[in-house]
Amino acid sequence: MRRVKYLLMTAILLSSLTASAQLTTEAPVRRTTSHTLSVNGGLGCITSKLYTVDGEKSWLTGLDVSAEYTCVFSSGYGFGIVAERSSTDYGGDYLNQNYIGPEFVMASNMSRKWRGKVCLGGGLATCYDDYTEETDKGFGLRAGVGIDYKLTNWLGVGAELADYLIFFGGQDHFDWNKGNGIDGIQRFSLTLGLRVYL
């Protein structure tokens, strides 16, 4: 009788520990507002045709650098602001493009270490041509998708793929719209960088 009592007590204790462990591991992690600062660098590529004094050019690559701030609420939606600069060599001369603007952000933690992000925005864009020393100003659209990996609670690394479509009003000095279907430039960028979680 005493053995049966001990066995029952042990079984009850084990089942309660198992239930407690399940509740601990399966309880959803409460999401809170998160603030993130990002600094990135990588490659950019002008995919639209570019008509220069040396002729038609396309798929020109260059260097991209950017800085971004995002605020994401517990719902997973938020906002941000991003500034980016790219420099593209097209035969000894450079096209320097600048972009700055707000964005709509959707981000979600895929695990305790990994986070995915999608963003869409529009803002001011400029393009300076090193050869003609002229600057075109216009409106830019930006869409991006990225993934972050948290090294610590406050520091991480990440990668982002972004697509820029920059429109210039009227005819520009390089006739960029010829054959593109747009009066401007389309560019992709793939960047890597650091994340600081505030």
CSV table of C-alpha atoms in Angstrom, one decimal:
chain,number,residue,atom,x,y,z
A,1,MET,CA,0.0,0.0,0.0
A,2,ARG,CA,2.8,2.4,0.9
A,3,ARG,CA,4.5,1.6,-2.5
A,4,VAL,CA,1.3,2.3,-4.4
A,5,LYS,CA,1.0,5.7,-2.6
A,6,TYR,CA,4.7,6.6,-3.4
A,7,LEU,CA,4.1,5.6,-7.1
A,8,LEU,CA,1.0,7.7,-7.3
A,9,MET,CA,2.7,10.7,-5.7
A,10,THR,CA,5.7,10.3,-8.1
A,11,ALA,CA,3.3,10.1,-11.1
A,12,ILE,CA,1.4,13.2,-10.0
A,13,LEU,CA,4.6,15.1,-9.5
A,14,LEU,CA,6.1,14.1,-12.8
A,15,SER,CA,2.9,14.9,-14.7
A,16,SER,CA,2.7,18.4,-13.0
A,17,LEU,CA,6.3,19.1,-13.9
A,18,THR,CA,5.7,18.1,-17.5
A,19,ALA,CA,2.6,20.3,-17.7
A,20,SER,CA,4.5,23.2,-16.2
A,21,ALA,CA,7.3,22.8,-18.7
A,22,GLN,CA,4.8,22.7,-21.6
A,23,LEU,CA,3.2,25.9,-20.4
A,24,THR,CA,6.6,27.6,-20.1
A,25,THR,CA,7.8,26.6,-23.5
A,26,GLU,CA,4.5,27.1,-25.4
A,27,ALA,CA,3.5,30.5,-23.8
A,28,PRO,CA,3.7,33.1,-26.5
A,29,VAL,CA,6.4,35.7,-26.2
A,30,ARG,CA,4.8,39.1,-25.6
A,31,ARG,CA,5.8,41.6,-28.3
A,32,THR,CA,6.6,45.2,-27.4
A,33,THR,CA,7.5,48.3,-29.4
A,34,SER,CA,11.0,48.0,-30.8
A,35,HIS,CA,13.4,50.7,-32.1
A,36,THR,CA,16.2,49.7,-34.5
A,37,LEU,CA,19.2,51.7,-35.9
A,38,SER,CA,20.8,50.2,-39.0
A,39,VAL,CA,24.0,51.0,-40.9
A,40,ASN,CA,24.6,49.1,-44.1
A,41,GLY,CA,27.0,48.8,-47.0
A,42,GLY,CA,27.1,46.8,-50.2
A,43,LEU,CA,26.6,46.6,-53.9
A,44,GLY,CA,24.0,48.4,-56.1
A,45,CYS,CA,23.1,47.8,-59.7
A,46,ILE,CA,21.4,50.2,-62.2
A,47,THR,CA,19.1,47.8,-64.1
A,48,SER,CA,17.5,50.4,-66.4
A,49,LYS,CA,19.3,51.5,-69.6
A,50,LEU,CA,21.6,54.5,-69.3
A,51,TYR,CA,22.4,56.6,-72.4
A,52,THR,CA,25.7,58.4,-71.8
A,53,VAL,CA,28.1,60.2,-74.1
A,54,ASP,CA,29.9,56.8,-74.6
A,55,GLY,CA,26.7,55.1,-75.7
A,56,GLU,CA,24.0,52.9,-74.1
A,57,LYS,CA,24.9,51.2,-70.8
A,58,SER,CA,23.0,48.9,-68.4
A,59,TRP,CA,23.6,46.7,-65.4
A,60,LEU,CA,26.2,49.1,-64.0
A,61,THR,CA,27.3,48.2,-60.4
A,62,GLY,CA,28.5,50.5,-57.7
A,63,LEU,CA,28.8,51.0,-54.0
A,64,ASP,CA,25.8,51.6,-51.7
A,65,VAL,CA,25.8,52.9,-48.1
A,66,SER,CA,22.7,53.6,-46.0
A,67,ALA,CA,21.4,54.4,-42.5
A,68,GLU,CA,18.0,53.6,-41.2
A,69,TYR,CA,15.8,54.0,-38.2
A,70,THR,CA,12.7,51.9,-37.6
A,71,CYS,CA,10.0,51.9,-34.9
A,72,VAL,CA,7.8,48.7,-34.9
A,73,PHE,CA,4.8,48.4,-32.5
A,74,SER,CA,3.5,45.3,-30.8
A,75,SER,CA,1.1,44.7,-33.8
A,76,GLY,CA,4.2,44.1,-36.1
A,77,TYR,CA,3.6,47.3,-38.1
A,78,GLY,CA,5.5,50.6,-37.8
A,79,PHE,CA,7.4,53.3,-39.6
A,80,GLY,CA,10.9,54.4,-40.3
A,81,ILE,CA,13.2,56.7,-42.2
A,82,VAL,CA,16.0,55.7,-44.5
A,83,ALA,CA,18.9,57.6,-46.2
A,84,GLU,CA,21.0,56.0,-48.9
A,85,ARG,CA,23.8,57.0,-51.2
A,86,SER,CA,25.1,55.1,-54.2
A,87,SER,CA,28.0,55.8,-56.4
A,88,THR,CA,28.2,54.1,-59.9
A,89,ASP,CA,31.2,54.1,-62.2
A,90,TYR,CA,30.3,54.3,-65.9
A,91,GLY,CA,33.7,54.5,-67.6
A,92,GLY,CA,35.8,56.8,-65.4
A,93,ASP,CA,32.9,59.1,-64.4
A,94,TYR,CA,30.4,58.6,-61.6
A,95,LEU,CA,26.7,58.9,-61.0
A,96,ASN,CA,26.1,59.7,-57.4
A,97,GLN,CA,22.5,59.0,-56.3
A,98,ASN,CA,21.0,60.1,-53.0
A,99,TYR,CA,17.7,59.1,-51.4
A,100,ILE,CA,16.0,60.1,-48.2
A,101,GLY,CA,12.4,59.4,-47.1
A,102,PRO,CA,9.9,57.9,-44.7
A,103,GLU,CA,8.7,54.3,-45.0
A,104,PHE,CA,6.0,51.9,-43.8
A,105,VAL,CA,7.5,48.9,-42.0
A,106,MET,CA,6.2,45.4,-41.2
A,107,ALA,CA,8.5,43.2,-39.1
A,108,SER,CA,8.1,40.0,-37.1
A,109,ASN,CA,10.4,37.8,-35.0
A,110,MET,CA,10.7,34.4,-36.6
A,111,SER,CA,12.5,33.1,-33.4
A,112,ARG,CA,14.4,34.6,-30.5
A,113,LYS,CA,17.4,35.3,-32.8
A,114,TRP,CA,15.9,35.9,-36.3
A,115,ARG,CA,13.7,38.7,-37.5
A,116,GLY,CA,12.2,39.4,-40.9
A,117,LYS,CA,11.3,42.8,-42.3
A,118,VAL,CA,9.4,44.3,-45.3
A,119,CYS,CA,9.3,48.1,-46.0
A,120,LEU,CA,7.8,50.4,-48.6
A,121,GLY,CA,8.3,54.2,-48.9
A,122,GLY,CA,8.9,57.2,-51.0
A,123,GLY,CA,11.0,60.3,-50.7
A,124,LEU,CA,13.4,62.9,-52.3
A,125,ALA,CA,16.0,61.6,-54.7
A,126,THR,CA,18.9,63.4,-56.5
A,127,CYS,CA,21.4,62.2,-59.0
A,128,TYR,CA,24.7,64.0,-59.7
A,129,ASP,CA,26.6,63.3,-62.9
A,130,ASP,CA,30.4,63.6,-62.5
A,131,TYR,CA,30.9,64.1,-66.2
A,132,THR,CA,28.5,67.0,-66.9
A,133,GLU,CA,28.5,68.3,-63.3
A,134,GLU,CA,24.7,68.5,-63.4
A,135,THR,CA,22.2,67.4,-60.8
A,136,ASP,CA,18.7,66.0,-61.4
A,137,LYS,CA,16.1,66.1,-58.6
A,138,GLY,CA,13.1,63.9,-58.4
A,139,PHE,CA,10.8,61.6,-56.5
A,140,GLY,CA,11.9,58.1,-55.5
A,141,LEU,CA,10.0,54.9,-54.5
A,142,ARG,CA,11.7,52.3,-52.4
A,143,ALA,CA,10.7,48.7,-51.5
A,144,GLY,CA,12.9,46.4,-49.4
A,145,VAL,CA,13.0,43.0,-47.7
A,146,GLY,CA,15.5,42.1,-45.0
A,147,ILE,CA,16.5,39.6,-42.3
A,148,ASP,CA,18.3,40.2,-39.0
A,149,TYR,CA,20.2,38.0,-36.7
A,150,LYS,CA,20.5,39.1,-33.0
A,151,LEU,CA,24.0,38.6,-31.6
A,152,THR,CA,22.9,40.0,-28.2
A,153,ASN,CA,19.8,41.7,-26.9
A,154,TRP,CA,21.1,45.1,-28.2
A,155,LEU,CA,23.3,44.2,-31.2
A,156,GLY,CA,22.8,42.3,-34.4
A,157,VAL,CA,23.7,41.9,-38.1
A,158,GLY,CA,21.4,41.9,-41.1
A,159,ALA,CA,21.0,41.8,-44.9
A,160,GLU,CA,18.6,43.8,-47.0
A,161,LEU,CA,17.6,43.7,-50.7
A,162,ALA,CA,16.0,47.0,-51.9
A,163,ASP,CA,14.6,48.2,-55.2
A,164,TYR,CA,14.6,51.9,-56.1
A,165,LEU,CA,12.7,53.7,-58.8
A,166,ILE,CA,13.6,57.3,-59.2
A,167,PHE,CA,11.5,59.6,-61.4
A,168,PHE,CA,12.8,62.9,-62.8
A,169,GLY,CA,10.4,65.6,-64.0
A,170,GLY,CA,10.8,66.5,-67.7
A,171,GLN,CA,13.7,65.6,-70.0
A,172,ASP,CA,17.0,65.1,-68.2
A,173,HIS,CA,20.4,65.8,-69.7
A,174,PHE,CA,21.2,62.2,-70.3
A,175,ASP,CA,17.8,61.3,-71.8
A,176,TRP,CA,17.5,58.4,-69.3
A,177,ASN,CA,13.9,57.8,-70.2
A,178,LYS,CA,14.7,56.7,-73.7
A,179,GLY,CA,13.8,53.0,-74.0
A,180,ASN,CA,13.2,52.6,-70.2
A,181,GLY,CA,9.5,53.5,-70.2
A,182,ILE,CA,10.3,55.7,-67.3
A,183,ASP,CA,11.8,59.2,-66.9
A,184,GLY,CA,14.4,58.1,-64.4
A,185,ILE,CA,16.5,55.3,-63.1
A,186,GLN,CA,15.8,51.9,-61.6
A,187,ARG,CA,18.3,50.3,-59.2
A,188,PHE,CA,18.7,47.3,-57.0
A,189,SER,CA,20.9,47.1,-53.9
A,190,LEU,CA,22.1,44.2,-51.7
A,191,THR,CA,23.6,45.5,-48.4
A,192,LEU,CA,24.9,44.0,-45.2
A,193,GLY,CA,25.3,45.8,-41.9
A,194,LEU,CA,25.0,46.2,-38.2
A,195,ARG,CA,21.8,46.6,-36.2
A,196,VAL,CA,21.4,48.3,-32.8
A,197,TYR,CA,18.2,47.5,-30.9
A,198,LEU,CA,17.1,50.3,-28.5
